[in-house]
CSV table of C-alpha atoms and ligand atoms in Angstrom, one decimal:
chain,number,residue,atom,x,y,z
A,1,UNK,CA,240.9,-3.0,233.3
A,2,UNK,CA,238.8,-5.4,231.2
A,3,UNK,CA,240.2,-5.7,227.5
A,4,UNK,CA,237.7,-5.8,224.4
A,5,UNK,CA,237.1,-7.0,221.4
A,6,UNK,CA,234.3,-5.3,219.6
A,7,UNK,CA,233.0,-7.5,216.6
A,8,UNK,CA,230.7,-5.3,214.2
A,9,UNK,CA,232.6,-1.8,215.6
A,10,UNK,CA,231.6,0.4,212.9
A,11,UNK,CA,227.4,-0.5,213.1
A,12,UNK,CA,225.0,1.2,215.1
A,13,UNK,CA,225.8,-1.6,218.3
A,14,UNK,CA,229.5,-1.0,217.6
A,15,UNK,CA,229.5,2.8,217.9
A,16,UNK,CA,227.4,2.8,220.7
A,17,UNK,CA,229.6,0.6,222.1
A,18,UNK,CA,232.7,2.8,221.6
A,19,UNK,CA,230.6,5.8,222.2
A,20,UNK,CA,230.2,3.8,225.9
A,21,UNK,CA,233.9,2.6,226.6
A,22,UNK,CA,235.1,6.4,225.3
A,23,UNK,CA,233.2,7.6,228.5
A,24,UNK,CA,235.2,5.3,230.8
A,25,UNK,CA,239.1,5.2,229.5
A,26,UNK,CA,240.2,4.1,232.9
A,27,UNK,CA,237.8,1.2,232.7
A,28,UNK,CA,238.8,-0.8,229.5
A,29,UNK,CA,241.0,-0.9,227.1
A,30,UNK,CA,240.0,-1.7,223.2
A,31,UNK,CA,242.1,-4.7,221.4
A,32,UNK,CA,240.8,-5.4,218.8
A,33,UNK,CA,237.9,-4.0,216.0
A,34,UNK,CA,236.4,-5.0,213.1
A,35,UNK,CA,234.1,-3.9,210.2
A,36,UNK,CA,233.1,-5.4,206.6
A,37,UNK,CA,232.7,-1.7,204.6
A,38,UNK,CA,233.0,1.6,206.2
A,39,UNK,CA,237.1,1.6,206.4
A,40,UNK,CA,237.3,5.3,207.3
A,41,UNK,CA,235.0,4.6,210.3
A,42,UNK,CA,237.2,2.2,210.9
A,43,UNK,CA,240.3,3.8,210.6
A,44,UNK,CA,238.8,6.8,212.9
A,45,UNK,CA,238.1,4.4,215.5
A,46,UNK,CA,241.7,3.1,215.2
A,47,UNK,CA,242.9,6.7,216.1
A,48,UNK,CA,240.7,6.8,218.8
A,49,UNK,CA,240.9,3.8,220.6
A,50,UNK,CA,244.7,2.4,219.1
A,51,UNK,CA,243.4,-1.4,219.0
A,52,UNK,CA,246.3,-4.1,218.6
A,53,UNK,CA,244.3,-5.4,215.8
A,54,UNK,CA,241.2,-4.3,213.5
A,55,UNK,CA,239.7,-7.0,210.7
A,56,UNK,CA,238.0,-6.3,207.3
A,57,UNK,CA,236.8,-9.2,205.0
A,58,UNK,CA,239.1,-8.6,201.4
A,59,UNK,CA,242.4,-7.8,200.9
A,60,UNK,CA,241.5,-4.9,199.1
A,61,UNK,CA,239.9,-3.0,202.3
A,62,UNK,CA,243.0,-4.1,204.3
A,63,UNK,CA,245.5,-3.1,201.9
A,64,UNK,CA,243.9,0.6,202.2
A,65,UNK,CA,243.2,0.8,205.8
A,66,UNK,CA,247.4,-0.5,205.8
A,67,UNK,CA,248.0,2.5,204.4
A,68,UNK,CA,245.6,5.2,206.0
A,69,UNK,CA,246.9,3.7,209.4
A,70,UNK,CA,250.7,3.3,208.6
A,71,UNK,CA,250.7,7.1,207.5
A,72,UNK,CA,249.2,8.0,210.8
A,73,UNK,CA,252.1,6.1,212.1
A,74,UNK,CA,249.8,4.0,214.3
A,75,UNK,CA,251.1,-0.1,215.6
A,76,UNK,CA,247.6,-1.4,214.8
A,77,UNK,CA,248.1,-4.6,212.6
A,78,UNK,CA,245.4,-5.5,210.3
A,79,UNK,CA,244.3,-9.0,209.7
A,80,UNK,CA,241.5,-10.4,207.0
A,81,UNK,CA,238.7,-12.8,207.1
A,82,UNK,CA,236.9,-15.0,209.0
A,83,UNK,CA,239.4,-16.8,210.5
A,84,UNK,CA,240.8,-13.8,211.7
A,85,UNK,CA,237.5,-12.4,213.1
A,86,UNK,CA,237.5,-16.0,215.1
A,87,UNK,CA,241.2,-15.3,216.1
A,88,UNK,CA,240.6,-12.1,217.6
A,89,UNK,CA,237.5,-13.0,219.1
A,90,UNK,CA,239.4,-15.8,221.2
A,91,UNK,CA,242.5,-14.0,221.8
A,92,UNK,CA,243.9,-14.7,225.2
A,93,UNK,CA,244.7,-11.1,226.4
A,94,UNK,CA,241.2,-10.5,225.5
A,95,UNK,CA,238.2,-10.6,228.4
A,96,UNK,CA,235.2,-9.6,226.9
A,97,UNK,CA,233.6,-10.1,223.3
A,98,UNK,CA,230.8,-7.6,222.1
A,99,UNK,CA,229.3,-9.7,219.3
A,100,UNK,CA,227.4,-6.9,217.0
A,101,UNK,CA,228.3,-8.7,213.5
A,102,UNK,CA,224.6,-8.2,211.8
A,103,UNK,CA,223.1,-11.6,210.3
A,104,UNK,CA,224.4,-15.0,210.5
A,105,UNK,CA,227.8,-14.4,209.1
A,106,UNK,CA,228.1,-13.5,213.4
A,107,UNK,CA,227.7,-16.6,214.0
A,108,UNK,CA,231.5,-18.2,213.7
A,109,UNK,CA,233.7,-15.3,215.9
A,110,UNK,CA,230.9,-15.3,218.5
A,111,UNK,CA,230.6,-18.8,218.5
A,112,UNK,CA,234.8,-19.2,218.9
A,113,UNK,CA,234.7,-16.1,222.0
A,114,UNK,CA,232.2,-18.9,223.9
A,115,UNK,CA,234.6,-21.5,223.3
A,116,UNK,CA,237.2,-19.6,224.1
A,117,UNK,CA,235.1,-18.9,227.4
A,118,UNK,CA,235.4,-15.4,227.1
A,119,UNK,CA,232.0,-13.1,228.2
A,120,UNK,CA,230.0,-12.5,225.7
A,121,UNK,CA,228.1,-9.1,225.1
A,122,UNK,CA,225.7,-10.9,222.6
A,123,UNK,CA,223.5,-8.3,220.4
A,124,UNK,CA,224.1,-10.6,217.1
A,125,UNK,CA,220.9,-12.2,217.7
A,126,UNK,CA,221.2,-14.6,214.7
A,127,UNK,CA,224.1,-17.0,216.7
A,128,UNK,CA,221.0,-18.0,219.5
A,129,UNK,CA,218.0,-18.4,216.5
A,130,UNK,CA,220.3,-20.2,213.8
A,131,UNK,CA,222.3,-21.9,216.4
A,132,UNK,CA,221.3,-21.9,220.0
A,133,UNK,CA,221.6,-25.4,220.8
A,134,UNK,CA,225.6,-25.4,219.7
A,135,UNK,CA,226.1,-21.7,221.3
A,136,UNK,CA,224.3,-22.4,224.4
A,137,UNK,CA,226.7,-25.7,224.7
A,138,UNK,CA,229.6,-23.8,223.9
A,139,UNK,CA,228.6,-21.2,226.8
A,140,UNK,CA,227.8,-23.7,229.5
A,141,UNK,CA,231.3,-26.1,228.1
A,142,UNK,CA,233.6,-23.3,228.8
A,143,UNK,CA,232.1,-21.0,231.5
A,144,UNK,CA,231.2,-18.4,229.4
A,145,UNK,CA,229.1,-15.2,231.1
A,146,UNK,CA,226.9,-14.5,228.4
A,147,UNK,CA,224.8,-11.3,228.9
A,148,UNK,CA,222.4,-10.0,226.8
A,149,UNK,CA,222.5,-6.5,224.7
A,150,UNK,CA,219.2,-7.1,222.5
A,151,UNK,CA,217.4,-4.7,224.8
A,152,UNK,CA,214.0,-6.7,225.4
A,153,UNK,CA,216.2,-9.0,227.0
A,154,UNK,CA,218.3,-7.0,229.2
A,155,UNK,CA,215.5,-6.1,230.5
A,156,UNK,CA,214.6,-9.8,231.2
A,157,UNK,CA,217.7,-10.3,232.5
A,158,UNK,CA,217.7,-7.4,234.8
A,159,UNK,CA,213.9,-8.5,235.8
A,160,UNK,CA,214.8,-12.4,236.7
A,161,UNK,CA,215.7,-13.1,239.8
A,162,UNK,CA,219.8,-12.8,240.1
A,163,UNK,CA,220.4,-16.9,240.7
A,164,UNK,CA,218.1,-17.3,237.6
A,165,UNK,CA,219.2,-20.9,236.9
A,166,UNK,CA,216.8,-22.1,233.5
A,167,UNK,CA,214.3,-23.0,235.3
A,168,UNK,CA,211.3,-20.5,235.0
A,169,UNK,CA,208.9,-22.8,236.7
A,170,UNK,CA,212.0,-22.8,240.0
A,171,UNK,CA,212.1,-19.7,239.8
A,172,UNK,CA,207.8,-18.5,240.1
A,173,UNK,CA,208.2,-17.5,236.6
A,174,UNK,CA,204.8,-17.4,234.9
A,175,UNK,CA,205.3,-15.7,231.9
A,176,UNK,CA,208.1,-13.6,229.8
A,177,UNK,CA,206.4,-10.9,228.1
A,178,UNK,CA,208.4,-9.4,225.1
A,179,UNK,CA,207.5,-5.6,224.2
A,180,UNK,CA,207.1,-4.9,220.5
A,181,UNK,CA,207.0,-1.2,219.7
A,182,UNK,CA,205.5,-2.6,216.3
A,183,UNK,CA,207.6,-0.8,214.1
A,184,UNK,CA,206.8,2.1,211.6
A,185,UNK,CA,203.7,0.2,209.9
A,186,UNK,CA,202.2,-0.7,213.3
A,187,UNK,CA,199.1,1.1,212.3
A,188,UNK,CA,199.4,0.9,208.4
A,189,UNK,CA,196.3,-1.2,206.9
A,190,UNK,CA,197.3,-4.5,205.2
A,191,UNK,CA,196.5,-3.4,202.0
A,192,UNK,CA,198.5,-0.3,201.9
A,193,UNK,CA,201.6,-2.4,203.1
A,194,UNK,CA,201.9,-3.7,199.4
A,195,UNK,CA,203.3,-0.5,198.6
A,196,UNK,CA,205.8,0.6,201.5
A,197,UNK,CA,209.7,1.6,200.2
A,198,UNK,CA,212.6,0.4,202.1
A,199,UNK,CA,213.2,4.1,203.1
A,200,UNK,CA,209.7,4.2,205.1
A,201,UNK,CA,210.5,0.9,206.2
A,202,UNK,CA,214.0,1.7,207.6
A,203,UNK,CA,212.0,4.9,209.6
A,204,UNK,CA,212.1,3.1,212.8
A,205,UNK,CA,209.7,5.8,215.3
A,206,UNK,CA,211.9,5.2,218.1
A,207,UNK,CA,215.1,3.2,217.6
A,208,UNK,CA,217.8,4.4,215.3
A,209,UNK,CA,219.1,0.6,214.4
A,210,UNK,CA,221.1,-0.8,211.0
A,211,UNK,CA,219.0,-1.3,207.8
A,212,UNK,CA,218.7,-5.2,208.2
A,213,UNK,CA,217.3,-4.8,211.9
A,214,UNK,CA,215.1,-1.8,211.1
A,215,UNK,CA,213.6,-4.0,208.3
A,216,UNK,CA,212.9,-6.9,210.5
A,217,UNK,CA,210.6,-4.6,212.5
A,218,UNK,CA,208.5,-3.5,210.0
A,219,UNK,CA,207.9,-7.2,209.8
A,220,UNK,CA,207.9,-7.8,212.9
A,221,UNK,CA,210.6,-10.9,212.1
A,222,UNK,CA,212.9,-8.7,214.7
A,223,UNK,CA,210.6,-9.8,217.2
A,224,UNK,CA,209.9,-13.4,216.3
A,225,UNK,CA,213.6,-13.9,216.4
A,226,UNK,CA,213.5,-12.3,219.5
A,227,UNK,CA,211.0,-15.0,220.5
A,228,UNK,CA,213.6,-18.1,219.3
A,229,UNK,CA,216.7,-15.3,221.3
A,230,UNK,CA,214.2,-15.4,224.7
A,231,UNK,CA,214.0,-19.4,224.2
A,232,UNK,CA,217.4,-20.0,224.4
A,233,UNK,CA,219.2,-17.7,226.9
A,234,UNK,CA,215.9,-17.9,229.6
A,235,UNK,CA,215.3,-21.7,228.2
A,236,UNK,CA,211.4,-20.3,227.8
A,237,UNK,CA,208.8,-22.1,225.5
A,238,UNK,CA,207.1,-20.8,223.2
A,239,UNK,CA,204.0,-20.6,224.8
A,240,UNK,CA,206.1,-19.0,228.1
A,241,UNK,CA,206.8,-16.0,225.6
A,242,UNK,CA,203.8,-13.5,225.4
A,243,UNK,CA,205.1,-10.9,222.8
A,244,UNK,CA,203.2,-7.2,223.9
A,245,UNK,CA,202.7,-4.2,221.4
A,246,UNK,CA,204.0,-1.1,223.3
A,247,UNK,CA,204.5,1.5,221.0
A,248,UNK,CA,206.0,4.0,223.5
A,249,UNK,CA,209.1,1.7,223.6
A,250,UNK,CA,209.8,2.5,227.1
A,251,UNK,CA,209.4,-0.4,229.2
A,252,UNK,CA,211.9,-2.2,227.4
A,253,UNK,CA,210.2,-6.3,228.6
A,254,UNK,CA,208.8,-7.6,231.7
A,255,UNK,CA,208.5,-10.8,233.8
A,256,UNK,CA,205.4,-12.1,235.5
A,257,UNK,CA,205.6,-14.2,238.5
A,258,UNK,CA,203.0,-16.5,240.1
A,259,UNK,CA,202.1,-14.7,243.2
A,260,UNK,CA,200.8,-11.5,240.0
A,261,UNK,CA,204.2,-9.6,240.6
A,262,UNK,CA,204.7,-8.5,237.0
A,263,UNK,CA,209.1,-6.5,237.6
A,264,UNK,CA,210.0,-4.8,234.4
A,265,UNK,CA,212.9,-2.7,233.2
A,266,UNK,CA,212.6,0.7,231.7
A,267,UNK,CA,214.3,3.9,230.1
A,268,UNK,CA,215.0,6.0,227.2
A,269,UNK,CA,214.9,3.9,223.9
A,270,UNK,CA,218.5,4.2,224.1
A,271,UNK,CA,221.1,1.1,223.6
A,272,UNK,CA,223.9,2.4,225.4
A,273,UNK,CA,221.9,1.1,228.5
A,274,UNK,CA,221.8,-2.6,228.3
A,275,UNK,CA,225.5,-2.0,226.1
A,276,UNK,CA,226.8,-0.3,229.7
A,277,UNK,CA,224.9,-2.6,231.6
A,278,UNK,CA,226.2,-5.2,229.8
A,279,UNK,CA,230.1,-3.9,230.4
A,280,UNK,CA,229.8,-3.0,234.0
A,281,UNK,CA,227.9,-5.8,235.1
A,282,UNK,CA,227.4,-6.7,237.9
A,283,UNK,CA,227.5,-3.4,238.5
A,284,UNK,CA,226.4,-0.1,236.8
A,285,UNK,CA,227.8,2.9,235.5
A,286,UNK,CA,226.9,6.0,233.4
A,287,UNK,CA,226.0,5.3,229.8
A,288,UNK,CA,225.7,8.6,228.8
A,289,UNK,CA,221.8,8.0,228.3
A,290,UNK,CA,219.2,11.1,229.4
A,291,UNK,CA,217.3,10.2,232.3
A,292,UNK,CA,214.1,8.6,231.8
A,293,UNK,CA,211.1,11.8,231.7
A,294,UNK,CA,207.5,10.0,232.8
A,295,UNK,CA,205.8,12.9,232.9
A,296,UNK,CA,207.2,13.8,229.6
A,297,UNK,CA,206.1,9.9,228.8
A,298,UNK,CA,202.9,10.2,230.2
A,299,UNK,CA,201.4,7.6,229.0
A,300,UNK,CA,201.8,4.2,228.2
A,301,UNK,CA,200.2,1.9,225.6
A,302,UNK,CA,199.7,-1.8,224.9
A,303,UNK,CA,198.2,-4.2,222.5
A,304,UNK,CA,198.2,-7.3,221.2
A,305,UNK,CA,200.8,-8.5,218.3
A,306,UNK,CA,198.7,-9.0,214.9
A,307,UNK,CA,199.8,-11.9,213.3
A,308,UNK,CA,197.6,-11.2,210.0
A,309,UNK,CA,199.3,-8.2,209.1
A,310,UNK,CA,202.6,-9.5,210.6
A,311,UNK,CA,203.0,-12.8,209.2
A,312,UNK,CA,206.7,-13.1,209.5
A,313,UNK,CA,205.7,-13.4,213.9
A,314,UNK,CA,203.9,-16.5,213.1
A,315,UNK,CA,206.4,-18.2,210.9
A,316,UNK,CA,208.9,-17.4,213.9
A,317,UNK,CA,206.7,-19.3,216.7
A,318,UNK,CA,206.0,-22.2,213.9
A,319,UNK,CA,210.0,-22.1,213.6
A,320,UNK,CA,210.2,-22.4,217.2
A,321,UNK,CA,207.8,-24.9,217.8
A,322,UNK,CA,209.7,-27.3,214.8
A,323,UNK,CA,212.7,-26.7,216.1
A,324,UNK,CA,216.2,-28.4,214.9
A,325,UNK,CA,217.0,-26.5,211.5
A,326,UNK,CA,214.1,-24.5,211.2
A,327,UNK,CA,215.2,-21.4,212.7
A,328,UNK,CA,218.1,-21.2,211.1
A,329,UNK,CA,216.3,-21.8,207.7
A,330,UNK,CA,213.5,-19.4,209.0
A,331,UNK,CA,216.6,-16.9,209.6
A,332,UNK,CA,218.5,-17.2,206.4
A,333,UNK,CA,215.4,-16.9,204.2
A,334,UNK,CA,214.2,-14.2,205.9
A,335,UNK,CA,218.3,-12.0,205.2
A,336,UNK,CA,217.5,-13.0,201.7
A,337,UNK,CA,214.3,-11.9,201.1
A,338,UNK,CA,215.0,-8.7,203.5
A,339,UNK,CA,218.3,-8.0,200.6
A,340,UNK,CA,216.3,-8.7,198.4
A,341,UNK,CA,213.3,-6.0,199.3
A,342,UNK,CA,216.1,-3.6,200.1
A,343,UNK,CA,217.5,-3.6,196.7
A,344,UNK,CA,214.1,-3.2,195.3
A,345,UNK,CA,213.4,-6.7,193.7
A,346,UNK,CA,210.4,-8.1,195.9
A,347,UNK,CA,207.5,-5.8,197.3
A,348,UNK,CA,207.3,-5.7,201.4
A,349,UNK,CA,204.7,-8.1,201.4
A,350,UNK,CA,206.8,-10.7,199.2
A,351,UNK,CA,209.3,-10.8,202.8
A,352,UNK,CA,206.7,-13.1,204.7
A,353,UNK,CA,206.0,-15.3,201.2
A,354,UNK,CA,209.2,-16.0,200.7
A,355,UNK,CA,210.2,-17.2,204.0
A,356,UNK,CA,206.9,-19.6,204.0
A,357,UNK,CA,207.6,-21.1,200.8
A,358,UNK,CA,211.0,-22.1,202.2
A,359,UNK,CA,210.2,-23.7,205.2
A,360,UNK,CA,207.3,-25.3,203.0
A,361,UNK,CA,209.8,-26.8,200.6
A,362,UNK,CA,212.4,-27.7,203.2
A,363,UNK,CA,212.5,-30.7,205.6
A,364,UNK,CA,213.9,-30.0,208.9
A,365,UNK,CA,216.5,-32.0,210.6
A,366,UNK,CA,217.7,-32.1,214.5
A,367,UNK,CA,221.0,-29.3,215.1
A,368,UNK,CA,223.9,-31.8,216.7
A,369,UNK,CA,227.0,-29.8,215.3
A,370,UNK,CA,227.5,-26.4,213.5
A,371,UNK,CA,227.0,-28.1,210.0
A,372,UNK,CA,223.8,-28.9,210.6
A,373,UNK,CA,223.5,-25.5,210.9
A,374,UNK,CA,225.0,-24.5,208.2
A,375,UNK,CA,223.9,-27.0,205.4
A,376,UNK,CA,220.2,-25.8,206.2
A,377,UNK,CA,221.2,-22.1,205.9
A,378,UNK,CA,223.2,-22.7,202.5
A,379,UNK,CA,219.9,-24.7,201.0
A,380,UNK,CA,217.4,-22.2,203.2
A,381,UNK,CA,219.6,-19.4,201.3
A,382,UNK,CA,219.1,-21.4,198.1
A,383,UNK,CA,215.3,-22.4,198.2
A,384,UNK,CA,214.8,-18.3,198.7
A,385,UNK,CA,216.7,-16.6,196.1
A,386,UNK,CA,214.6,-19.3,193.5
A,387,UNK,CA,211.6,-18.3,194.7
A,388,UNK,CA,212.4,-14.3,194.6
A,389,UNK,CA,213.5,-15.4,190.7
A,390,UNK,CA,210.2,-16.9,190.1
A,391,UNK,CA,208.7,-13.5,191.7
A,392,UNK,CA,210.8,-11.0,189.5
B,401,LIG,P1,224.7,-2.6,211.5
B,401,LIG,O1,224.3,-3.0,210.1
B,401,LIG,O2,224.6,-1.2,211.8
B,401,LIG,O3,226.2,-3.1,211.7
B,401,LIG,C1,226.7,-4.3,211.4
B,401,LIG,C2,228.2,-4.5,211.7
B,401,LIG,O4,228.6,-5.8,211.2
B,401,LIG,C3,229.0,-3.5,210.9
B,401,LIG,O5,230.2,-3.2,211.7
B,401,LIG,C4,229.4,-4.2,209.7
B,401,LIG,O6,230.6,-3.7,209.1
B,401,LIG,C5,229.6,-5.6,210.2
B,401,LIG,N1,229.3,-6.6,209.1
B,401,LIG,C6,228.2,-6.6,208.2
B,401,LIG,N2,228.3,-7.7,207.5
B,401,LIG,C7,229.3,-8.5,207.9
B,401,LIG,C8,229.9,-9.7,207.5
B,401,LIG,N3,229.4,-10.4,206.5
B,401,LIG,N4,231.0,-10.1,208.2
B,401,LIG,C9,231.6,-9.4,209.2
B,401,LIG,N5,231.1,-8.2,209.6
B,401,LIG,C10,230.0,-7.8,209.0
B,401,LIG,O7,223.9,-3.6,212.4
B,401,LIG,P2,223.4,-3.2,213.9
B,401,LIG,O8,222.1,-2.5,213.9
B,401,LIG,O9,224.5,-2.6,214.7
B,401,LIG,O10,223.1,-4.7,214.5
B,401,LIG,C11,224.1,-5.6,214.9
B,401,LIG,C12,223.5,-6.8,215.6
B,401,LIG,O11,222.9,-6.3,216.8
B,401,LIG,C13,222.4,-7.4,214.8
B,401,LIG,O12,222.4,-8.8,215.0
B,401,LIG,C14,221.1,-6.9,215.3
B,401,LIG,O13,220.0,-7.8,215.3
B,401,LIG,C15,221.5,-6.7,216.8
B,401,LIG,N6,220.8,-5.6,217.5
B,401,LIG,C16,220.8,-4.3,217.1
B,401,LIG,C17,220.1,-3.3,217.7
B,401,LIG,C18,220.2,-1.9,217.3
B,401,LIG,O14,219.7,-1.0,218.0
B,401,LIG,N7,220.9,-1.6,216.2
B,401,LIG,C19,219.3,-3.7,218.8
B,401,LIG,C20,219.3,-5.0,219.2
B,401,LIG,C21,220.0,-6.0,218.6
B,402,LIG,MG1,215.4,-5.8,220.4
């Protein structure tokens, strides 16, 4: 029986997580869930899955989800805040930690399951761009298995040979190439991109994904931070990373090796596969996913990422390249000027402009403890809402 905790349970990783583990009841048992809005999600899920605990943010969400769950008579205790999504993410009755908290604010309760050297499910992708050098530490100080959800690299993952030890070059790695579907302006001239609404934005053609996520791949930013995610969990440079525009979304990454064997992963765009994958590993089980139709498919495209119409990619290799606390200011600029376009205030073009002026403006420093981390989001955070004032 392996016992959960599922951070972010009531987003689109978080369902699909539940929607997996409700498949297999004799497999795992839920302990604890949390959400930030969404309480009668929440409380459903608690019905479902009877967690010993479930975490909001305010008082005022937990005082009414008190209520909803002590009138359905159910034991589940509710706790509040971020020290309590730390607590329940380092519980010891717990095993396994899905991380699927959207943004930085995952950062802390994923960062406290690896030192609590649980295994990590990790789709919060933020933790490894804003803070891979003190995750990755955390991971290898405590024993940690961390497997990957973000889906480009399961696919890695399940392409790299098994002993995979961080060494690409070891291990006849030549390249990691990173499949971009290129989101819903993929073929949407630069000039008409001045003009897109968050609602055609958040029309992702093959993934159904939250609105922050769906954003970043109209940008494209999903997949530069999936460039600075690859870096850290396959200790790739950037110039080991080839990011590939397939718009099918099918072959979900691949790994070339020196002797021109090029092993990918594919299947049904579909997150309950590297979510099951990443339960059941090392082994596999049914994720309740269609099987994968090539003659349906058919065909299969590719192209090269362009950075002129997708700025936001190059400012994630520059990131990369400066290392320290650019990431993590590259990161937090780009969930404030992403708000910010969601709530109507900046144009879709303003996103990439934004994020430049900040890392313009703002020295970098080297990452040695989490407040490095977090002083450079706080002023990143800063520098970007003044600019998006300037703007409006
Ligand atoms: P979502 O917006 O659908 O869900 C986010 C979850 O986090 C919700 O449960 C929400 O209540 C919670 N949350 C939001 N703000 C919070 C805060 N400040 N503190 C605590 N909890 C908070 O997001 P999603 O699409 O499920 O994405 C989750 C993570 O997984 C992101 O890091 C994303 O990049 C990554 N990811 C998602 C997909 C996908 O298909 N959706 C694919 C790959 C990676
Ligand atoms: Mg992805």
């Amino acid at each position: 029986m392996q016992r959960l905790t599922v951070l972010g349970s009531t987003g689109s990783i978080g369902t699909s997580t539940l929607n997996v583990v409700a498949r297999h009841p004799e497999r795992f048992e839920v302990v604890a869930l949390t959400g930030h809005s969404q309480i009668d999600l929440l409380f459903h899920q608690c019905v479902q899955f009877m967690p010993r605990f479930a975490v909001v943010l305010d008082e005022v969400a937990a005082a009414r989800l008190r209520v909803m769950l002590s009138d359905a008579e159910l034991a589940t205790e509710v706790l509040c805040g971020i020290e309590a999504l730390e607590q329940v993410s380092a519980l010891p009755e717990v095993d396994t930690v899905m991380a699927a908290i959207v943004g930085a604010a995952g950062l802390r309760p994923t960062l406290a399951a690896a030192r609590a050297g649980k295994k990590i499910l990790l789709a919060n992708k933020e933790t490894l761009v804003t803070a891979g050098a003190v995750f990755m530490d955390a991971v290898h100080a405590s024993g940690s298995v961390l497997l990957p959800i973000d889906s480009e690299h399961n696919a890695i993952f399940q392409s790299m040979p098994h002993n995979y030890s961080g060494d690409l070059q070891r291990s006849g790695i030549s390249k990691i190439l990173l499949t971009a579907s290129g989101g819903p302006f993929r073929n949407t001239p630069l000039d008409a991109l001045q003009n897109v609404t968050p609602e055609q934005a958040c029309a992702h053609p093959n993934w159904s994904m939250g609105r922050k996520i769906s954003v970043d791949s109209a940008t494209m930013m999903n997949k530069g931070l999936e460039v600075i995610e690859a870096h850290w969990l396959f200790n790739a440079a950037a110039e080991d990373i080839q990011v590939v525009v397939h718009p099918q979304s099918v072959i979900h990454s691949l790994v070339q090796y020196v002797d021109g064997s090029v092993l990918a992963q594919l299947g049904n765009p579909d997150m309950r596969t590297p979510i099951a994958y990443g339960l059941s590993w090392p082994e596999r089980m049914d994720a309740g996913v269609a099987p994968l139709d090539l003659f349906k498919v058919a065909t299969l495209n590719f192209q090269a990422p362009d950075f002129e119409r997708f700025p936001c990619l190059a400012l994630a290799y520059q990131a990369l390249r400066e290392a320290g606390t650019a990431p993590a200011m590259l990161n937090a600029a780009n969930e404030i000027a992403v708000a910010a376009f969601l709530e109507r205030q900046i144009p879709f073009l303003y996103i990439p402009r934004v994020i430049e002026s900040v890392l313009d403006v703002l020295p970098v420093y080297p990452v040695t403890s989490l407040d490095d981390v977090t002083a450079a989001d706080a002023a990143a955070r800063r520098v970007a809402l003044e600019q998006i004032r300037l703007i409006t």
